[in-house]
Coordinates of C-alpha atoms and ligand atoms in Angstrom, one line a residue:
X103 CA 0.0 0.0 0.0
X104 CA 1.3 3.6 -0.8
X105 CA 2.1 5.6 2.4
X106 CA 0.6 8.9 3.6
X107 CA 3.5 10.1 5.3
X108 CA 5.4 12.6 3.4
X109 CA 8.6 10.7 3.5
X110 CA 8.2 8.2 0.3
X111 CA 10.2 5.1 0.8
X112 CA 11.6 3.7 -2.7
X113 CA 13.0 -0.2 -2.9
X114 CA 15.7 0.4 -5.5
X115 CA 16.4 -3.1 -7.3
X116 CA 19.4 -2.5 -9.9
X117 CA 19.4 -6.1 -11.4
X118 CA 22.1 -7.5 -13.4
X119 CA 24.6 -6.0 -16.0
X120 CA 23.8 -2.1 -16.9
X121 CA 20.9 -2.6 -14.3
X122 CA 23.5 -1.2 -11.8
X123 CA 25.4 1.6 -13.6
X124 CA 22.0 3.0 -15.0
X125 CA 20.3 3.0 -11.3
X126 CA 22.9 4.6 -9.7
X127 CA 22.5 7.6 -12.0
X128 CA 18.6 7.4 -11.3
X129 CA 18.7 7.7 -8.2
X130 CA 21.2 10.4 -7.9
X131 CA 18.7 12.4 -10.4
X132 CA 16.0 11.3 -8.3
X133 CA 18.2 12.7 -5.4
X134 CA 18.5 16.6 -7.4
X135 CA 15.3 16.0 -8.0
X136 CA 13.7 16.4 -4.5
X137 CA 15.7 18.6 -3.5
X138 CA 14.9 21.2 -6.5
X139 CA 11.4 20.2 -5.2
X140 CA 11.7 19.8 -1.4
X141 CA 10.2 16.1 -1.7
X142 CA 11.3 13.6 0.7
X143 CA 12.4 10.0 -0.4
X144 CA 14.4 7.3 0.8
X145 CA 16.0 4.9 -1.3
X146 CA 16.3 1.2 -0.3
X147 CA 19.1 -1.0 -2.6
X148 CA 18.3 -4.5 -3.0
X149 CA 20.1 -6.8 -3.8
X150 CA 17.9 -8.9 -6.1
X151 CA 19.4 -10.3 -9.7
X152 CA 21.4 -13.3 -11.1
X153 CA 24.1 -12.9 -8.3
X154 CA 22.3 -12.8 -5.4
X155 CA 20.6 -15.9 -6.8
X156 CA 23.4 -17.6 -7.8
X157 CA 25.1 -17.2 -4.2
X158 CA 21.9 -18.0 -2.0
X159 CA 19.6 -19.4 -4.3
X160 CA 16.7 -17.0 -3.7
X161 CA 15.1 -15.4 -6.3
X162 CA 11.8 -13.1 -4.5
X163 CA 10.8 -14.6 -1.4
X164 CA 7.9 -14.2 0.9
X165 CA 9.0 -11.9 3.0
X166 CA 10.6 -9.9 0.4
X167 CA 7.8 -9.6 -1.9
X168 CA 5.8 -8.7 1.6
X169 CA 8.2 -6.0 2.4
X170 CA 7.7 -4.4 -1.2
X171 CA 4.3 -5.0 -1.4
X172 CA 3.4 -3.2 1.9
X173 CA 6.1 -1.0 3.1
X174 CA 7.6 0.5 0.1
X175 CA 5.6 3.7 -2.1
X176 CA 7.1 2.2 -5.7
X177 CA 9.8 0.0 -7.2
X178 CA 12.7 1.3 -9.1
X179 CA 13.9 -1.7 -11.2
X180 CA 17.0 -1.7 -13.4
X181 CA 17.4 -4.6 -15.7
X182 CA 17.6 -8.1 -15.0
X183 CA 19.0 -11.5 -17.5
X184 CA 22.6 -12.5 -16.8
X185 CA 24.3 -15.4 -19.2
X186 CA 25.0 -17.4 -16.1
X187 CA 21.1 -17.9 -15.7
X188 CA 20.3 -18.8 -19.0
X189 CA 16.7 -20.1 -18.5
X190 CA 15.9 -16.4 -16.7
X191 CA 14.8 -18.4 -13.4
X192 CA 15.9 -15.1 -11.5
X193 CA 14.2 -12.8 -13.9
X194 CA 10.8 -14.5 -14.1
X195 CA 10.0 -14.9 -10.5
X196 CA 11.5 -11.7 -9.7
X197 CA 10.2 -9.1 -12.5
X198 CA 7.7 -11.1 -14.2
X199 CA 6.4 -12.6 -10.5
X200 CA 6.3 -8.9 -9.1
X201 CA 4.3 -8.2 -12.1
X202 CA 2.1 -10.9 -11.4
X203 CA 1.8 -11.1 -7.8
X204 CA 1.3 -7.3 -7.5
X205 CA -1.2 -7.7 -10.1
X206 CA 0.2 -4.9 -12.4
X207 CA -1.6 -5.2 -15.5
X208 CA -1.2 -1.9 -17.1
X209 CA 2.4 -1.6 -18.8
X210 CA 2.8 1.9 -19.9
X211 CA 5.4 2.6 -22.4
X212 CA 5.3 6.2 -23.4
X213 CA 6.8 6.7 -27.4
X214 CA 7.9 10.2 -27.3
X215 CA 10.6 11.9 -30.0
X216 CA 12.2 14.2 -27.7
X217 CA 14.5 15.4 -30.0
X218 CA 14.1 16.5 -33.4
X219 CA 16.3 14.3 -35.5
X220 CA 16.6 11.4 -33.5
X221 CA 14.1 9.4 -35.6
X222 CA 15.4 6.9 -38.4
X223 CA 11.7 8.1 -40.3
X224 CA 12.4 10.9 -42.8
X225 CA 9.7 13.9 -42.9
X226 CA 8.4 12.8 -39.1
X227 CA 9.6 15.2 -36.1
X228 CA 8.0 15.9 -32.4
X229 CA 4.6 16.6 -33.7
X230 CA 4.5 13.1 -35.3
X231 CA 5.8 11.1 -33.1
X232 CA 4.1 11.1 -29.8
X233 CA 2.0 8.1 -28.3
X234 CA 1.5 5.7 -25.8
X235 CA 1.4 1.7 -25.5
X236 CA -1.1 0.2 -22.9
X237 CA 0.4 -3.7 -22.9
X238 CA -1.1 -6.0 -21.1
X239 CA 0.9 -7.2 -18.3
X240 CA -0.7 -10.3 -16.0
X241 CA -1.7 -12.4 -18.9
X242 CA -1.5 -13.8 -22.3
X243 CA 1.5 -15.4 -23.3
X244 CA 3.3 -14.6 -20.2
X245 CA 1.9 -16.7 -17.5
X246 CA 4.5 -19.4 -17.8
X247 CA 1.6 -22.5 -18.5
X248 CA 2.9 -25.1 -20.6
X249 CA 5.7 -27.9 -20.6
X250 CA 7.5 -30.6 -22.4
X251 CA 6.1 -33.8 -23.4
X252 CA 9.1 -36.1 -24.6
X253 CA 11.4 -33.7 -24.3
X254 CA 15.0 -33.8 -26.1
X255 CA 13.7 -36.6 -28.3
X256 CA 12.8 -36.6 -32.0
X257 CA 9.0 -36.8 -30.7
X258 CA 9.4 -33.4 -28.4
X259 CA 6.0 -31.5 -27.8
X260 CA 6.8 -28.6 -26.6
X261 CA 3.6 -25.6 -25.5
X262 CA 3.2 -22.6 -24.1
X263 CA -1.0 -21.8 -23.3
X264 CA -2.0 -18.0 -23.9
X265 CA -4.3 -16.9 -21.4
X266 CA -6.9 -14.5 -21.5
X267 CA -9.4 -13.2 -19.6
X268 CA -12.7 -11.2 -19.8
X269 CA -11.4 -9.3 -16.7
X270 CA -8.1 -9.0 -17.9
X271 CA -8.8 -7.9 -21.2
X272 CA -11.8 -5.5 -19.6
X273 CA -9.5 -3.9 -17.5
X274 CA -6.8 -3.0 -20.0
X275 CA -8.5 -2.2 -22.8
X276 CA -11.2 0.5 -20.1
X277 CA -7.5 1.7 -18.6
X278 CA -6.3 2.6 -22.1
X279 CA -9.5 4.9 -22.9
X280 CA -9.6 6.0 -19.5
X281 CA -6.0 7.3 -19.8
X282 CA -6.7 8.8 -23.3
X283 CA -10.0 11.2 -22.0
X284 CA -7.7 11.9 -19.2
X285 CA -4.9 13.1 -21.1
X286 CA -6.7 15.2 -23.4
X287 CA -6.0 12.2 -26.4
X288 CA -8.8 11.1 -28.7
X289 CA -8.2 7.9 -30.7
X290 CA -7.3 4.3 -29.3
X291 CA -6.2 1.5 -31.1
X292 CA -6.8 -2.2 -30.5
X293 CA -4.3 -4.5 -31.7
X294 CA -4.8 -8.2 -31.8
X295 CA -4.4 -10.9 -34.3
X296 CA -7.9 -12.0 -34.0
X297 CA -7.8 -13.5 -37.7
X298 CA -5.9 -16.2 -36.7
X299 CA -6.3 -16.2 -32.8
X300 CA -10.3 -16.5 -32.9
X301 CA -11.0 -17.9 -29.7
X302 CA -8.3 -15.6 -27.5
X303 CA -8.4 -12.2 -29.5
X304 CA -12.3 -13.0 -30.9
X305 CA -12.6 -11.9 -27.3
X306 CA -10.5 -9.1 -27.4
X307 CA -12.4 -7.9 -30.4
X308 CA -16.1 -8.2 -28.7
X309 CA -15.0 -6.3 -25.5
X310 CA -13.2 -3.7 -27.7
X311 CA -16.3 -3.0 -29.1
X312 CA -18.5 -3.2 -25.9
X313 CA -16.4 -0.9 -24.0
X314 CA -15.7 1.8 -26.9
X315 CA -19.1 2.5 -27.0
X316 CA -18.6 3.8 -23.5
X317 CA -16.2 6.7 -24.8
X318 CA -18.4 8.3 -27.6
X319 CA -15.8 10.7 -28.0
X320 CA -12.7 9.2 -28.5
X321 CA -12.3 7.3 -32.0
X322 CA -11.8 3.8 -31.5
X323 CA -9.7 1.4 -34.4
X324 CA -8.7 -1.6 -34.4
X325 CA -5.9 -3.2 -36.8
X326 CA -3.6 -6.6 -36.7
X327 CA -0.8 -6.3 -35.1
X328 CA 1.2 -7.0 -38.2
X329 CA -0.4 -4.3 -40.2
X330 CA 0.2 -2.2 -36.6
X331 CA 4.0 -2.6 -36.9
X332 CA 3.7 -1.5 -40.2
X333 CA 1.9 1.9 -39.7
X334 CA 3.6 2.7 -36.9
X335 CA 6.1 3.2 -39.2
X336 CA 4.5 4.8 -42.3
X337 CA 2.3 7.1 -40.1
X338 CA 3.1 7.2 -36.7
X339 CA 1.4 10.6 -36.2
X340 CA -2.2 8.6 -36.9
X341 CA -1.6 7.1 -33.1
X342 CA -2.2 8.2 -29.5
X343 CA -3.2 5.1 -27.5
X344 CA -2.4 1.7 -28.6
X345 CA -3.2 -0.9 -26.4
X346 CA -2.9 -4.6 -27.0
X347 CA -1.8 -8.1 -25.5
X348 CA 1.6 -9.0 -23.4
X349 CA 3.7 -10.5 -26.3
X350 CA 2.7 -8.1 -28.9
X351 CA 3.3 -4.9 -26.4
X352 CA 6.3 -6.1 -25.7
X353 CA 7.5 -6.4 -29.2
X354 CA 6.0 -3.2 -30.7
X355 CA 7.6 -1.6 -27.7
X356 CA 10.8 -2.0 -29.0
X357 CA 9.8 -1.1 -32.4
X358 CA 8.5 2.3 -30.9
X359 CA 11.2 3.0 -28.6
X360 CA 13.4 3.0 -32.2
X361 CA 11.3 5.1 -33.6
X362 CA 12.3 7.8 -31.4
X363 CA 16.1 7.4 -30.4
X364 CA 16.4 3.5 -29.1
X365 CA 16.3 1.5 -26.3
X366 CA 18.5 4.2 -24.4
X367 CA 15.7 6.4 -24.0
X368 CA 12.8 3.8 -23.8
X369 CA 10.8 4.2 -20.3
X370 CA 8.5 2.3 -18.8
X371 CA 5.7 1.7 -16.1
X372 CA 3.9 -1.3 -14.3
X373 CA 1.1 0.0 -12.8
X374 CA -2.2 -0.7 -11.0
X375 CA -3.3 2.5 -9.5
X376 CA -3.7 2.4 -5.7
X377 CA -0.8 -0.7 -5.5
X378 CA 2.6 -0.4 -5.3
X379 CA 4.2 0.3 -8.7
X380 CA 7.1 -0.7 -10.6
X381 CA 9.0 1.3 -12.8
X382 CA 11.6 0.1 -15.6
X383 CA 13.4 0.8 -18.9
X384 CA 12.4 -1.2 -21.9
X385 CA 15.7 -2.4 -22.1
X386 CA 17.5 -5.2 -21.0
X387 CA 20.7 -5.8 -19.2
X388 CA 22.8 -5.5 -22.4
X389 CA 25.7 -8.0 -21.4
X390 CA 27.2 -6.4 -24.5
X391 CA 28.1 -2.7 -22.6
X392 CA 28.0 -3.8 -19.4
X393 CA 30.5 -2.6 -16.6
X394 CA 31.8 -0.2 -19.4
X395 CA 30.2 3.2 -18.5
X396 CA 29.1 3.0 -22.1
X397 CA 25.2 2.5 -20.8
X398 CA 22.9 5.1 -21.6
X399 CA 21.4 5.8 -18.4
X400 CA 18.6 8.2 -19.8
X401 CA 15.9 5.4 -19.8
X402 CA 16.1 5.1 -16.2
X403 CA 16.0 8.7 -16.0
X404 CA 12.7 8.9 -17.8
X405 CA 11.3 5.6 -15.7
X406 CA 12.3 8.0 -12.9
X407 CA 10.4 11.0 -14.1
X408 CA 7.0 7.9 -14.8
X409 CA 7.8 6.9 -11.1
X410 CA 7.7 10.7 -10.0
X411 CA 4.3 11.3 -11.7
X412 CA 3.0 8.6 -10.2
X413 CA 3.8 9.4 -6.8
X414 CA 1.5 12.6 -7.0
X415 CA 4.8 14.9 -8.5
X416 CA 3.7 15.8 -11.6
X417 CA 5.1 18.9 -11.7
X418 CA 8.6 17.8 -10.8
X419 CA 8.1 14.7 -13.5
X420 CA 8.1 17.4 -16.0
X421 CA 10.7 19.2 -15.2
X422 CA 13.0 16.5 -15.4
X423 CA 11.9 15.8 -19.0
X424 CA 12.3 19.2 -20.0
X425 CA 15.8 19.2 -18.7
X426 CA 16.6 15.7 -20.2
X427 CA 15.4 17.2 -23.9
X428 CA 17.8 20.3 -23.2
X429 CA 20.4 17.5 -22.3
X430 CA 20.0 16.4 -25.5
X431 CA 19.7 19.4 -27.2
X432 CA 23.5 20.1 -25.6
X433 CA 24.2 17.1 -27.4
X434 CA 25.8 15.7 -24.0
X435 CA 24.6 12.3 -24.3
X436 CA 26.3 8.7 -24.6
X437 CA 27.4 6.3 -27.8
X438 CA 24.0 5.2 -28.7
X439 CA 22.3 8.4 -28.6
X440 CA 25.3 9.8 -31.2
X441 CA 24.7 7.0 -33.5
X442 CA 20.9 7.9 -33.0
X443 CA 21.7 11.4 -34.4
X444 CA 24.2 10.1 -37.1
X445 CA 27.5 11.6 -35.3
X446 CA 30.6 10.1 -33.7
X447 CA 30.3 8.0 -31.0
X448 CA 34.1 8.6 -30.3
X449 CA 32.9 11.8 -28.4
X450 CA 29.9 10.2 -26.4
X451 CA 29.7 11.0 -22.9
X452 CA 29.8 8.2 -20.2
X453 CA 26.8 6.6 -18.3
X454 CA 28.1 8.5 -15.1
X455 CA 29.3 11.8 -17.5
X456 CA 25.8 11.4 -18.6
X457 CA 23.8 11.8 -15.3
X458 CA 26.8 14.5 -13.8
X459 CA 25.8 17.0 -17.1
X460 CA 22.1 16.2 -16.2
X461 CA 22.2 17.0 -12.1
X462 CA 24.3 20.1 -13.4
X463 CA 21.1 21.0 -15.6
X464 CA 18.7 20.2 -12.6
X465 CA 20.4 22.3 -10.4
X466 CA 20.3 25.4 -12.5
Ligands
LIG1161 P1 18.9 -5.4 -24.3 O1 17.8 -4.4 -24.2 O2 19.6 -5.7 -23.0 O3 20.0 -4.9 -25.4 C1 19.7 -4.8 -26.8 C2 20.7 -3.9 -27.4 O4 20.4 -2.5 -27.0 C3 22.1 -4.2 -27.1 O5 23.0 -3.9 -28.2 C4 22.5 -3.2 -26.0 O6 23.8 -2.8 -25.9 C5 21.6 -2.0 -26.4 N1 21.1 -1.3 -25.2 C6 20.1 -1.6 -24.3 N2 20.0 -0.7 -23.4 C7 20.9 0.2 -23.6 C8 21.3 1.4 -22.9 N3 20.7 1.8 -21.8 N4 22.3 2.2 -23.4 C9 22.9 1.8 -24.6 N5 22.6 0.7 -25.3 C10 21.6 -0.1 -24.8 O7 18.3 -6.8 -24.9 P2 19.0 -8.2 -25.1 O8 20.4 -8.1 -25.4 O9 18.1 -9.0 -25.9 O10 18.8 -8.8 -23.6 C11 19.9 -8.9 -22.7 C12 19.3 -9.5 -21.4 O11 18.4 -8.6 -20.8 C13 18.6 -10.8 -21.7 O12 18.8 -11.7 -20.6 C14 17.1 -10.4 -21.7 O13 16.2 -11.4 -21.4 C15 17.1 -9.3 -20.7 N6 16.0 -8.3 -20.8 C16 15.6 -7.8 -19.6 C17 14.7 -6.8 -19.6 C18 14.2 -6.2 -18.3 O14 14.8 -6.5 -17.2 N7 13.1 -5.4 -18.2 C19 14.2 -6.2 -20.8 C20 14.7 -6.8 -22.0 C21 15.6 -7.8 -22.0
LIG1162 C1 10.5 -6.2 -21.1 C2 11.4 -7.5 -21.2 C3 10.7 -8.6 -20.4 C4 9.4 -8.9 -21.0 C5 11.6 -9.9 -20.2 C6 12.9 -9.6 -19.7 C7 10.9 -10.9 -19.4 O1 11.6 -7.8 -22.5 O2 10.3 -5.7 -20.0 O3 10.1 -5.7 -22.2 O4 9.4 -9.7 -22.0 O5 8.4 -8.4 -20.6
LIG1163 MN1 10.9 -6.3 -23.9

């Protein structure tokens, strides 16, 4: 439950790989942050990830999801996926089971160009490219039912069930419209594959319709997800809420967060308004960059500014996107971001270079 004292208690959990360099600059944001706006937080490290797993075997236990669940205001999550757990064990009973067990079915994953020519698409800019994905998070192809039948043999079965829901479709496809009259946005588009998935997305289609003819004022569309990736590409500008189904979230995600300057700037938000929240880049823990200082740490930055908003600081949420876009204006940014805007990467800023320019920005 969130608190009502003033003081807001924040479990940080850093993960694995660039989990840790990126949340340290977070959190010192976080820290320039509230004091710019006289807000009180404490920050809680946790240890959680591939290490702590591989040295005690625990991945989330009772008491720890207890603690997070009832004594902490929201969850600032780095990254989590380490090669020495290569079937994830860690990472699905700690992110996807805090998901779950918190029961936080809206992932918000804002697609924002904050900078003019940080899109790949020619002729689009800041008007065009501005939008929101409502994925579903507690369901679908993400709930881990399945197995092997004959497994490692010639004859291997191998399944993974896709569950969904009336309430769980209900709830994210009423959140997404609900966000879009609150936000001043009029269209929403479903996105399911319902020509092929009759029975699962057959029901996404009927309570589509059923609860867009609650919101009379905000144009509702539906198209395939196939076709989806498609115009999110071509026309990216005909989009302000798309909302659609676990897998395909998570993979248009990606595809949006490219749209407007990579994974480096992709935030995210797991939410289930009046529970405890967790906020997260898109990315992963990029094994690739990490322990290099090459990380962009901007991601976390903007899960930050979600995290702020959603702890009642809107105004301070704001602020701190404002000054990341001048950040970027500065052109003070890391490798990726350069290759984003087509110059040298030899130049790029650090991950910790990053977040110093960025506090220096914040503190005015
Ligand atoms: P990834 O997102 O970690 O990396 C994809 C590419 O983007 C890599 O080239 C990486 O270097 C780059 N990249 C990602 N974040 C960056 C950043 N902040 N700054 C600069 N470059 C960045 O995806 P992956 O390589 O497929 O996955 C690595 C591991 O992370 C896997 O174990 C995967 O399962 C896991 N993963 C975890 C999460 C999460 O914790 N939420 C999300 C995605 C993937
Ligand atoms: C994400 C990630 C996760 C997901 C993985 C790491 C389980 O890709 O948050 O987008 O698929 O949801
Ligand atoms: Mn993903």
């Amino acid at each position: 439950m969130v608190s009502d004292s003033r003081i807001q208690r924040i479990a940080v959990i850093p993960g694995d790989g660039i989990g840790q360099e990126v949340a340290e600059v977070g959190v010192k944001v976080l820290e320039a942050i509230a004091q710019r706006f006289a807000l009180s937080f404490e920050f809680e490290w946790l240890p959680l990830g591939a290490s702590h797993y591989l040295e005690t075997g625990e991945t989330l236990s009772d008491e720890m999801f207890t603690h997070l669940r009832d004594r902490c205001d929201a969850i600032y999550f780095g990254a989590m996926g380490d090669p020495r757990v290569p079937d994830m064990k860690h990472a699905k009973d700690i992110l996807l089971g805090l998901r779950f067990k918190l029961d936080l079915f809206v992932n918000l994953r804002p697609i924002k160009l904050m900078h003019p020519e940080m899109t790949p698409l020619k002729r689009k800019g800041t008007k065009e490219l501005d939008f929101v994905i409502f994925r579903e998070n507690t369901e679908g192809l993400y709930v881990g039912m399945g197995g092997n039948f004959k497994k490692g043999t010639i004859d291997e079965i191998a399944i993974n069930e896709m569950v969904n829901t009336r309430r769980g479709v209900e709830r994210i496809i009423r959140a997404a419209f609900e966000w879009a009259v609150n936000n001043g946005k009029t269209r929403v588009c479903m996105s399911d594959k319902a020509n092929v998935l009759s029975f699962a997305h057959g029901l996404w289609q009927r309570v589509f319709k059923e609860v867009s003819a609650e919101y009379p004022t905000i144009e509702a569309r539906h198209l395939y997800a196939d076709v989806l990736a498609m115009e999110m590409v071509r026309a990216p500008e005909d989009f302000d809420v798309i909302v659609t189904s676990n897998m395909f979230g998570d993979i248009l995600s990606d595809l949006g967060a490219e749209l407007v300057g990579g994974l480096g700037l992709a935030a995210s938000a797991n939410l289930n308004p009046g529970k405890v929240s967790l906020f997260e880049p898109v990315h992963g823990s990029a094994p690739d960059i990490a322990g290099q200082n090459k990380a962009n740490p901007l991601a976390m930055v903007l899960t930050g500014a979600l995290m702020l908003n959603a702890l009642g600081h809107g105004e301070a949420a704001s602020y701190l996107e404002t000054k990341v876009e001048e950040l970027l204006a500065l052109g003070a940014v890391s490798a990726d971001m350069r290759k984003s805007l087509g110059q040298d990467p030899q130049d790029a800023l650090g991950t910790q270079e990053v977040g110093e320019k960025l506090i220096q920005l914040i503190k005015g």
